[in-house]
Amino acid sequence: MRMPYVNSRLAPMGTTIFAEMSALAVATGSINLGQGFPDTDGPEEIKRAAAEAVLAGHGNQYPPGAGIPELRAAVAAHQKRFYSLDFDPDTEVLITAGATEAIAAALLALLEPGDEVVAFEPYYDSYTACIAMAGGVRVPVTLRPPHFRPDLDALRAAVTDRTRLLLLNTPHNPTGMVLTRAESEAIAQLARERDLLVVTDEVYEHLTFGPEHIPLATLPGMRERTVTIGSAGKTFSFTGWKVGWVTAPPALVSAVRSAKQFLTYVASGPFQYAAATALALPDQYFTTLRSDLERKRDLLADGLSAAGFEVFRPDGTYFVTTDISGLSDKDGAAFCRELPQRCGVVAIPNQVFYDDTEAARSLVRFAFCKGDEVLAEAVERLGRLGRLRG
Ligand code: PMP
Ligand code: GLN
C-alpha cells in the first residue's frame, strides 16, 4: 500500500510482515505459524499476579520512569542467578515497553545521524526501522544457510571509523543460530579493539536447545560497553504484556532512558508486578519451557522435512527456517502469499529480514510455539504440498 504522508526514512519499511501475515491468517482461517507468539499463555500464577496487581491498585497509575523497584530488583536477581552478572537495580536496570521499545530507545539515544551500525542479517524488522528513525546507516553482514554461522572476517571488515555500535541478537531470530563462546569472544575482541558499543538483543535467552546462551556482557571488557535487552514476552509467554528491560552500566542506562522517557515514558504498570513474580520462578519453569519447545521444534522440523522442505534445525528461539526449493520455484514471498490458499498455513518469507534479498530468495520461517495438536495439523496440511508442486 502506498503511504503518501510517511517520511522518507520510514517509507521503505511499509507495514510489518507480522501484521500482514497475521491478518492473512485471520482472513483465511489458516494456522498461523507466521508471527511468533505462543498460542497458550504462560503460568496461571503469573496471570493471577497481574490480576491481583490491578485489583490492589498496584501500577494502575504511572509507575516510576525507570520501572517499579520490585521488577528492577527481579531483573538484577535474574542476571545474577543465571549469569553471575551484578547490576545495581537503581542505576543499571531500566524497564521498557517490551524489547521493542528498548531497541528503539537504545538506537535513538546512542546514534548520531550518519553513524554506522553493523548487524548480522537477517535482522529482526524493527532494527532497520529504528536505525533509520535514528538517522543511522545499517551495515549488514549476511548469515547464510545451512548453519547461519557468522563470518567473523566479514564482520571485522564491515567495521569502519564511522561504526558506532554492533547490534547483535543471540539466540537469533529468524535463523535460530546461537553464538558460540568462540564467536562471542571474537566479537567482543573486535568491540574492544575498535571501541564499539554493543546493543545485544537476548530476548530468546532461555530458549536454547543444547548450546549455552552466552550473554555478551559476561565477556571480559564487555559489561562496560554493552546494552543487554530482555523481554518477559518470550520467557514467560505473555507477548501482549509488553514488559522488557535493559541492563547496562549507569551512563548507558541513563542515555537509553533519555530516549525512552519521550517514547512511552512508562508502560504496563500492573504487568510489571507480574513480571517480577515471573522472574523469580524456580529453575524448573525454565527447564520445562525449554524441553517443551525442543519437542515442538522436532515435531515441526520432522514434519517439514517429510513434506519436502529443507530444514535448518535451530539451536534456539521458537522459529525454524526452511528452504522451499524442493517444493516451489517461486520466491519465499510469493510462496507465503499463496500458502494459506494452498494448504491453510501461514509462514513468513525470510527475504523481508535482508538487504541482500537474493540471499534468502527461497527461505521461509515457521514458528513452533504452538500446541502439539496445532503443529500436528499444520504438518499434515503441509504434507499435501509436495503432491501439488507449484
Ligand atoms: N527482538 C526480537 C529478536 C524479537 O523476536 C522480538 C519479538 N518478537 C522482539 C525483539 C520484541 O520483543 P517484545 O515483544 O518484548 O517487544
Ligand atoms: N518477534 C515476533 C516474530 O518475530 C513478532 C513480534 C511482532 O509482531 N512485532 O515473529
CSV table of C-alpha atoms and ligand atoms in Angstrom, one decimal:
chain,number,residue,atom,x,y,z
A,1,MET,CA,0.0,0.0,0.0
A,2,ARG,CA,1.3,3.5,-0.9
A,3,MET,CA,1.7,5.7,2.2
A,4,PRO,CA,1.7,9.3,0.9
A,5,TYR,CA,2.5,11.1,4.2
A,6,VAL,CA,5.1,9.0,5.8
A,7,ASN,CA,8.7,10.4,5.8
A,8,SER,CA,11.4,9.1,3.6
A,9,ARG,CA,13.2,7.3,6.4
A,10,LEU,CA,10.1,5.1,7.1
A,11,ALA,CA,8.6,4.9,3.7
A,12,PRO,CA,10.7,1.8,2.6
A,13,MET,CA,9.5,-0.1,5.7
A,14,GLY,CA,5.9,-0.5,4.7
A,15,THR,CA,3.7,-2.5,7.0
A,16,THR,CA,5.4,-5.1,9.2
A,17,ILE,CA,5.3,-8.6,7.8
A,18,PHE,CA,4.0,-9.8,11.2
A,19,ALA,CA,0.8,-7.6,10.9
A,20,GLU,CA,0.4,-8.5,7.3
A,21,MET,CA,0.7,-12.3,7.8
A,22,SER,CA,-1.4,-12.4,10.9
A,23,ALA,CA,-4.2,-10.6,9.1
A,24,LEU,CA,-3.9,-13.1,6.3
A,25,ALA,CA,-4.1,-15.9,8.7
A,26,VAL,CA,-7.3,-14.5,10.2
A,27,ALA,CA,-8.8,-13.7,6.8
A,28,THR,CA,-8.2,-17.2,5.5
A,29,GLY,CA,-8.8,-19.1,8.8
A,30,SER,CA,-5.3,-20.6,8.5
A,31,ILE,CA,-3.0,-22.0,11.1
A,32,ASN,CA,-0.7,-19.0,12.0
A,33,LEU,CA,2.9,-20.2,12.1
A,34,GLY,CA,4.0,-16.7,11.0
A,35,GLN,CA,4.1,-14.1,13.7
A,36,GLY,CA,5.9,-15.5,16.7
A,37,PHE,CA,3.5,-15.7,19.7
A,38,PRO,CA,2.6,-18.7,21.8
A,39,ASP,CA,-1.0,-20.0,21.4
A,40,THR,CA,-1.2,-20.8,25.1
A,41,ASP,CA,-0.5,-18.2,27.9
A,42,GLY,CA,2.2,-18.5,30.5
A,43,PRO,CA,1.7,-19.8,34.0
A,44,GLU,CA,-1.6,-19.3,35.8
A,45,GLU,CA,0.0,-18.0,38.9
A,46,ILE,CA,1.6,-15.2,36.9
A,47,LYS,CA,-1.7,-14.3,35.3
A,48,ARG,CA,-3.1,-14.2,38.8
A,49,ALA,CA,-0.3,-11.9,40.0
A,50,ALA,CA,-1.3,-9.5,37.2
A,51,ALA,CA,-5.0,-9.6,38.1
A,52,GLU,CA,-4.2,-9.1,41.7
A,53,ALA,CA,-2.0,-6.1,41.0
A,54,VAL,CA,-4.8,-4.5,39.1
A,55,LEU,CA,-7.3,-5.1,41.9
A,56,ALA,CA,-4.9,-4.0,44.6
A,57,GLY,CA,-4.3,-0.8,42.7
A,58,HIS,CA,-0.6,-1.6,42.0
A,59,GLY,CA,0.6,0.0,38.9
A,60,ASN,CA,-2.8,1.4,37.7
A,61,GLN,CA,-1.3,4.8,37.7
A,62,TYR,CA,2.0,5.8,36.1
A,63,PRO,CA,4.8,3.6,37.6
A,64,PRO,CA,8.2,5.2,38.1
A,65,GLY,CA,10.0,6.2,34.9
A,66,ALA,CA,12.7,3.5,35.4
A,67,GLY,CA,10.2,0.8,36.2
A,68,ILE,CA,8.9,-0.4,39.6
A,69,PRO,CA,11.7,-1.2,42.1
A,70,GLU,CA,10.4,-4.7,42.6
A,71,LEU,CA,10.9,-5.5,38.9
A,72,ARG,CA,14.2,-3.8,38.6
A,73,ALA,CA,15.4,-5.9,41.6
A,74,ALA,CA,14.0,-9.0,40.0
A,75,VAL,CA,15.8,-8.3,36.7
A,76,ALA,CA,19.1,-7.8,38.6
A,77,ALA,CA,18.5,-11.0,40.6
A,78,HIS,CA,17.8,-12.9,37.3
A,79,GLN,CA,21.1,-11.6,35.7
A,80,LYS,CA,22.9,-12.7,38.9
A,81,ARG,CA,21.2,-16.1,39.2
A,82,PHE,CA,21.7,-17.2,35.6
A,83,TYR,CA,24.8,-15.4,34.5
A,84,SER,CA,26.6,-14.2,37.7
A,85,LEU,CA,26.3,-10.6,36.5
A,86,ASP,CA,25.9,-7.9,39.1
A,87,PHE,CA,23.7,-5.0,38.2
A,88,ASP,CA,22.5,-2.2,40.5
A,89,PRO,CA,18.7,-2.2,40.3
A,90,ASP,CA,18.6,1.6,40.8
A,91,THR,CA,21.2,2.7,38.2
A,92,GLU,CA,21.8,-0.2,35.9
A,93,VAL,CA,18.3,-1.6,35.1
A,94,LEU,CA,15.6,0.1,33.0
A,95,ILE,CA,12.1,-1.3,32.4
A,96,THR,CA,10.7,-0.7,28.9
A,97,ALA,CA,7.6,-1.3,26.9
A,98,GLY,CA,8.8,-4.7,25.6
A,99,ALA,CA,12.1,-5.3,24.0
A,100,THR,CA,10.8,-3.3,21.0
A,101,GLU,CA,11.0,0.0,23.0
A,102,ALA,CA,14.3,-1.0,24.4
A,103,ILE,CA,15.7,-1.4,20.9
A,104,ALA,CA,14.2,1.9,19.7
A,105,ALA,CA,15.3,3.9,22.8
A,106,ALA,CA,18.9,2.4,22.6
A,107,LEU,CA,19.3,3.3,19.0
A,108,LEU,CA,17.7,6.7,19.2
A,109,ALA,CA,19.8,7.5,22.3
A,110,LEU,CA,23.2,6.2,21.1
A,111,LEU,CA,23.3,7.1,17.4
A,112,GLU,CA,24.2,10.4,15.8
A,113,PRO,CA,22.9,10.8,12.2
A,114,GLY,CA,25.3,9.1,9.8
A,115,ASP,CA,26.7,6.7,12.4
A,116,GLU,CA,27.1,3.2,11.1
A,117,VAL,CA,25.5,0.2,12.9
A,118,VAL,CA,26.9,-3.2,12.0
A,119,ALA,CA,24.4,-6.1,12.3
A,120,PHE,CA,24.0,-9.6,11.1
A,121,GLU,CA,21.3,-10.0,8.5
A,122,PRO,CA,18.6,-11.4,8.5
A,123,TYR,CA,17.7,-8.8,11.1
A,124,TYR,CA,14.6,-8.5,13.2
A,125,ASP,CA,12.5,-6.0,11.4
A,126,SER,CA,12.4,-3.3,14.0
A,127,TYR,CA,16.2,-2.9,13.8
A,128,THR,CA,16.1,-1.5,10.3
A,129,ALA,CA,13.3,0.8,11.1
A,130,CYS,CA,14.8,2.1,14.4
A,131,ILE,CA,18.3,2.6,12.8
A,132,ALA,CA,16.5,4.6,10.1
A,133,MET,CA,14.5,6.6,12.6
A,134,ALA,CA,17.7,7.5,14.4
A,135,GLY,CA,19.3,8.6,11.1
A,136,GLY,CA,21.9,5.8,11.3
A,137,VAL,CA,23.3,3.7,8.5
A,138,ARG,CA,22.9,-0.1,8.7
A,139,VAL,CA,25.8,-2.2,7.5
A,140,PRO,CA,24.8,-5.8,7.1
A,141,VAL,CA,26.9,-8.9,7.5
A,142,THR,CA,25.0,-11.8,6.0
A,143,LEU,CA,24.3,-15.1,7.7
A,144,ARG,CA,24.0,-18.0,5.2
A,145,PRO,CA,22.5,-21.4,5.3
A,146,PRO,CA,22.9,-24.2,6.2
A,147,HIS,CA,24.3,-23.1,9.6
A,148,PHE,CA,23.9,-19.4,9.6
A,149,ARG,CA,27.2,-19.0,11.4
A,150,PRO,CA,28.7,-15.5,11.5
A,151,ASP,CA,31.5,-14.8,9.1
A,152,LEU,CA,33.9,-13.1,11.6
A,153,ASP,CA,36.2,-11.8,8.9
A,154,ALA,CA,33.3,-10.1,7.1
A,155,LEU,CA,32.3,-8.7,10.4
A,156,ARG,CA,35.7,-7.3,11.0
A,157,ALA,CA,35.8,-5.9,7.5
A,158,ALA,CA,32.4,-4.2,8.0
A,159,VAL,CA,33.7,-2.0,10.9
A,160,THR,CA,34.9,1.4,9.8
A,161,ASP,CA,35.8,4.6,11.5
A,162,ARG,CA,32.2,5.6,11.3
A,163,THR,CA,30.9,2.5,13.1
A,164,ARG,CA,29.3,3.4,16.4
A,165,LEU,CA,27.9,0.1,17.5
A,166,LEU,CA,27.3,-3.5,16.9
A,167,LEU,CA,23.7,-4.6,17.1
A,168,LEU,CA,23.6,-8.3,18.0
A,169,ASN,CA,20.9,-10.9,18.5
A,170,THR,CA,21.5,-14.2,20.2
A,171,PRO,CA,19.7,-16.6,20.0
A,172,HIS,CA,18.9,-15.2,16.6
A,173,ASN,CA,15.5,-14.6,15.0
A,174,PRO,CA,14.8,-15.9,12.4
A,175,THR,CA,17.6,-18.4,11.9
A,176,GLY,CA,17.8,-19.9,15.4
A,177,MET,CA,21.6,-19.6,15.4
A,178,VAL,CA,23.1,-19.2,18.9
A,179,LEU,CA,26.5,-17.6,19.1
A,180,THR,CA,29.2,-19.9,20.4
A,181,ARG,CA,31.7,-18.9,23.1
A,182,ALA,CA,34.4,-18.6,20.5
A,183,GLU,CA,32.3,-16.4,18.2
A,184,SER,CA,31.2,-14.2,21.1
A,185,GLU,CA,34.8,-13.8,22.2
A,186,ALA,CA,35.9,-12.8,18.7
A,187,ILE,CA,33.1,-10.3,18.5
A,188,ALA,CA,34.0,-9.0,22.0
A,189,GLN,CA,37.6,-8.6,20.9
A,190,LEU,CA,36.6,-6.6,17.9
A,191,ALA,CA,34.3,-4.4,20.0
A,192,ARG,CA,37.2,-3.7,22.5
A,193,GLU,CA,39.8,-3.1,19.7
A,194,ARG,CA,37.6,-0.7,17.8
A,195,ASP,CA,36.0,0.8,21.0
A,196,LEU,CA,32.5,0.0,19.9
A,197,LEU,CA,29.3,-0.1,21.9
A,198,VAL,CA,27.3,-3.3,21.7
A,199,VAL,CA,23.5,-3.5,21.8
A,200,THR,CA,22.6,-7.1,22.3
A,201,ASP,CA,19.0,-8.4,21.9
A,202,GLU,CA,18.8,-11.5,24.1
A,203,VAL,CA,15.1,-11.9,24.3
A,204,TYR,CA,15.3,-15.7,23.5
A,205,GLU,CA,18.0,-16.2,26.2
A,206,HIS,CA,16.1,-19.1,27.8
A,207,LEU,CA,15.0,-20.7,24.5
A,208,THR,CA,18.1,-22.8,23.6
A,209,PHE,CA,18.2,-26.5,22.8
A,210,GLY,CA,21.7,-27.7,23.8
A,211,PRO,CA,24.1,-24.8,23.2
A,212,GLU,CA,24.5,-22.5,26.1
A,213,HIS,CA,23.4,-18.9,25.8
A,214,ILE,CA,26.3,-16.6,26.5
A,215,PRO,CA,25.4,-13.0,27.3
A,216,LEU,CA,27.9,-10.7,25.7
A,217,ALA,CA,28.1,-8.7,28.9
A,218,THR,CA,29.7,-11.7,30.6
A,219,LEU,CA,32.9,-11.5,28.5
A,220,PRO,CA,36.0,-9.6,29.6
A,221,GLY,CA,35.7,-5.8,29.0
A,222,MET,CA,32.2,-6.1,27.7
A,223,ARG,CA,30.0,-5.2,30.6
A,224,GLU,CA,31.0,-1.5,30.4
A,225,ARG,CA,30.2,-1.2,26.7
A,226,THR,CA,27.1,-3.4,26.4
A,227,VAL,CA,23.4,-2.7,26.5
A,228,THR,CA,21.6,-6.0,27.0
A,229,ILE,CA,17.9,-6.3,26.2
A,230,GLY,CA,15.5,-8.9,27.6
A,231,SER,CA,11.7,-9.5,27.5
A,232,ALA,CA,9.0,-11.1,29.6
A,233,GLY,CA,7.1,-11.7,26.4
A,234,LYS,CA,9.3,-14.6,25.2
A,235,THR,CA,10.4,-16.1,28.5
A,236,PHE,CA,7.0,-16.2,30.1
A,237,SER,CA,4.7,-16.4,27.1
A,238,PHE,CA,2.9,-13.1,27.6
A,239,THR,CA,3.8,-11.2,24.4
A,240,GLY,CA,0.8,-8.9,24.9
A,241,TRP,CA,2.0,-7.5,28.2
A,242,LYS,CA,5.0,-5.7,26.7
A,243,VAL,CA,7.4,-5.8,29.6
A,244,GLY,CA,11.0,-5.6,28.6
A,245,TRP,CA,14.2,-4.4,30.2
A,246,VAL,CA,17.7,-3.1,29.6
A,247,THR,CA,20.7,-3.9,31.8
A,248,ALA,CA,23.9,-1.8,31.3
A,249,PRO,CA,26.3,0.4,33.2
A,250,PRO,CA,24.7,3.7,34.6
A,251,ALA,CA,25.9,6.0,31.8
A,252,LEU,CA,24.4,3.8,29.1
A,253,VAL,CA,21.1,3.2,31.1
A,254,SER,CA,20.8,6.9,31.6
A,255,ALA,CA,21.3,7.5,27.8
A,256,VAL,CA,18.7,4.9,26.9
A,257,ARG,CA,16.3,6.4,29.5
A,258,SER,CA,16.7,9.9,27.9
A,259,ALA,CA,15.0,8.5,24.7
A,260,LYS,CA,12.7,6.1,26.5
A,261,GLN,CA,11.1,8.8,28.6
A,262,PHE,CA,9.8,10.5,25.4
A,263,LEU,CA,8.6,7.4,23.7
A,264,THR,CA,6.2,5.9,26.3
A,265,TYR,CA,7.5,7.4,29.5
A,266,VAL,CA,6.2,4.3,31.2
A,267,ALA,CA,4.0,1.3,30.3
A,268,SER,CA,2.4,-1.9,31.6
A,269,GLY,CA,2.1,-0.9,35.3
A,270,PRO,CA,0.4,-3.9,36.8
A,271,PHE,CA,2.2,-6.3,34.4
A,272,GLN,CA,5.5,-5.1,35.8
A,273,TYR,CA,4.4,-6.6,39.2
A,274,ALA,CA,3.5,-9.9,37.5
A,275,ALA,CA,6.8,-9.9,35.6
A,276,ALA,CA,8.7,-9.5,38.8
A,277,THR,CA,6.9,-12.6,40.2
A,278,ALA,CA,7.7,-14.5,37.0
A,279,LEU,CA,11.4,-13.8,37.0
A,280,ALA,CA,11.6,-15.4,40.4
A,281,LEU,CA,10.0,-18.7,39.2
A,282,PRO,CA,12.1,-21.8,40.1
A,283,ASP,CA,14.6,-23.2,37.7
A,284,GLN,CA,12.2,-25.9,36.8
A,285,TYR,CA,10.0,-23.5,35.0
A,286,PHE,CA,12.8,-22.5,32.7
A,287,THR,CA,13.9,-26.1,32.0
A,288,THR,CA,10.4,-27.2,31.2
A,289,LEU,CA,9.9,-24.3,28.9
A,290,ARG,CA,13.0,-25.3,27.0
A,291,SER,CA,12.2,-29.1,26.9
A,292,ASP,CA,8.6,-28.4,25.7
A,293,LEU,CA,9.8,-26.2,22.9
A,294,GLU,CA,12.5,-28.6,21.9
A,295,ARG,CA,9.9,-31.3,21.4
A,296,LYS,CA,7.8,-28.8,19.4
A,297,ARG,CA,10.8,-27.9,17.3
A,298,ASP,CA,11.4,-31.6,16.5
A,299,LEU,CA,7.7,-32.2,15.7
A,300,LEU,CA,7.6,-29.3,13.2
A,301,ALA,CA,11.1,-29.8,11.8
A,302,ASP,CA,10.5,-33.5,11.2
A,303,GLY,CA,7.1,-32.8,9.6
A,304,LEU,CA,8.6,-30.1,7.3
A,305,SER,CA,11.4,-32.4,6.2
A,306,ALA,CA,8.9,-35.1,5.4
A,307,ALA,CA,6.8,-32.6,3.5
A,308,GLY,CA,9.8,-31.8,1.2
A,309,PHE,CA,11.2,-28.7,2.9
A,310,GLU,CA,14.9,-28.4,3.5
A,311,VAL,CA,15.0,-27.8,7.3
A,312,PHE,CA,17.7,-25.8,9.1
A,313,ARG,CA,17.1,-27.1,12.7
A,314,PRO,CA,17.5,-24.2,15.1
A,315,ASP,CA,19.6,-24.3,18.3
A,316,GLY,CA,17.4,-21.6,19.8
A,317,THR,CA,14.3,-19.4,19.5
A,318,TYR,CA,10.9,-20.7,18.5
A,319,PHE,CA,11.5,-20.4,14.8
A,320,VAL,CA,12.6,-22.8,12.1
A,321,THR,CA,14.0,-21.6,8.8
A,322,THR,CA,13.4,-23.8,5.7
A,323,ASP,CA,14.4,-23.8,2.1
A,324,ILE,CA,11.4,-24.2,-0.3
A,325,SER,CA,13.4,-25.0,-3.4
A,326,GLY,CA,12.3,-28.6,-3.4
A,327,LEU,CA,8.7,-27.6,-3.4
A,328,SER,CA,8.5,-24.4,-5.5
A,329,ASP,CA,10.3,-22.3,-8.0
A,330,LYS,CA,8.7,-19.2,-6.6
A,331,ASP,CA,10.4,-16.9,-4.1
A,332,GLY,CA,9.5,-17.1,-0.5
A,333,ALA,CA,7.3,-14.0,-0.6
A,334,ALA,CA,5.1,-15.4,-3.4
A,335,PHE,CA,5.1,-18.9,-1.8
A,336,CYS,CA,3.9,-17.4,1.6
A,337,ARG,CA,1.2,-15.3,-0.1
A,338,GLU,CA,-0.2,-18.5,-1.7
A,339,LEU,CA,0.3,-20.9,1.2
A,340,PRO,CA,-3.0,-20.1,3.0
A,341,GLN,CA,-5.0,-20.9,-0.1
A,342,ARG,CA,-2.9,-23.9,-0.9
A,343,CYS,CA,-3.0,-25.6,2.5
A,344,GLY,CA,-4.3,-23.3,5.2
A,345,VAL,CA,-0.9,-22.4,6.9
A,346,VAL,CA,0.8,-19.0,7.3
A,347,ALA,CA,4.5,-18.6,7.3
A,348,ILE,CA,7.0,-15.7,7.0
A,349,PRO,CA,9.3,-15.2,4.0
A,350,ASN,CA,12.8,-14.5,5.4
A,351,GLN,CA,13.6,-12.1,2.5
A,352,VAL,CA,11.9,-9.3,4.4
A,353,PHE,CA,14.7,-9.5,7.0
A,354,TYR,CA,17.5,-9.0,4.5
A,355,ASP,CA,19.0,-6.1,2.4
A,356,ASP,CA,20.5,-8.8,0.2
A,357,THR,CA,17.1,-10.4,-0.6
A,358,GLU,CA,18.7,-12.8,-3.1
A,359,ALA,CA,20.5,-14.5,-0.1
A,360,ALA,CA,17.1,-15.5,1.2
A,361,ARG,CA,15.1,-15.9,-2.0
A,362,SER,CA,13.9,-19.4,-1.1
A,363,LEU,CA,13.9,-19.2,2.7
A,364,VAL,CA,10.7,-19.4,4.7
A,365,ARG,CA,10.3,-19.2,8.5
A,366,PHE,CA,7.8,-21.2,10.6
A,367,ALA,CA,7.0,-20.6,14.3
A,368,PHE,CA,6.7,-23.7,16.6
A,369,CYS,CA,5.5,-22.0,19.8
A,370,LYS,CA,2.1,-23.6,19.3
A,371,GLY,CA,0.1,-26.5,20.7
A,372,ASP,CA,1.3,-30.0,19.7
A,373,GLU,CA,-2.0,-30.7,18.1
A,374,VAL,CA,-1.8,-27.4,16.1
A,375,LEU,CA,1.6,-28.3,14.9
A,376,ALA,CA,0.5,-31.9,14.0
A,377,GLU,CA,-2.4,-30.4,12.0
A,378,ALA,CA,-0.1,-27.9,10.3
A,379,VAL,CA,2.4,-30.7,9.4
A,380,GLU,CA,-0.5,-32.8,8.0
A,381,ARG,CA,-1.6,-29.8,5.8
A,382,LEU,CA,1.9,-29.0,4.7
A,383,GLY,CA,2.4,-32.7,3.8
A,384,ARG,CA,-0.1,-32.2,0.9
A,385,LEU,CA,2.1,-29.6,-0.8
A,386,GLY,CA,4.5,-32.0,-2.4
A,387,ARG,CA,1.8,-33.5,-4.4
A,388,LEU,CA,0.7,-30.1,-5.6
A,389,ARG,CA,4.0,-28.7,-6.6
A,390,GLY,CA,3.7,-25.0,-7.8
B,1,PMP,N1,13.7,-8.8,19.4
B,1,PMP,C1,13.5,-10.0,18.8
B,1,PMP,C2,14.6,-10.7,18.2
B,1,PMP,C3,12.2,-10.5,18.7
B,1,PMP,O1,12.0,-11.6,18.0
B,1,PMP,C4,11.1,-9.8,19.3
B,1,PMP,C5,9.8,-10.3,19.2
B,1,PMP,N2,9.1,-10.8,18.9
B,1,PMP,C6,11.4,-8.6,19.9
B,1,PMP,C7,12.7,-8.2,20.0
B,1,PMP,C8,10.3,-7.8,20.5
B,1,PMP,O2,10.0,-8.1,21.8
B,1,PMP,P1,8.8,-7.5,22.6
B,1,PMP,O3,7.6,-8.2,22.2
B,1,PMP,O4,9.2,-7.7,24.1
B,1,PMP,O5,8.8,-6.1,22.3
B,2,GLN,N1,9.1,-11.1,17.2
B,2,GLN,C1,7.9,-11.7,16.6
B,2,GLN,C2,8.3,-12.5,15.4
B,2,GLN,O1,9.5,-12.5,15.0
B,2,GLN,C3,6.8,-10.8,16.2
B,2,GLN,C4,6.7,-9.5,17.0
B,2,GLN,C5,5.9,-8.5,16.3
B,2,GLN,O2,4.9,-8.8,15.8
B,2,GLN,N2,6.3,-7.3,16.4
B,2,GLN,O3,7.5,-13.2,14.8
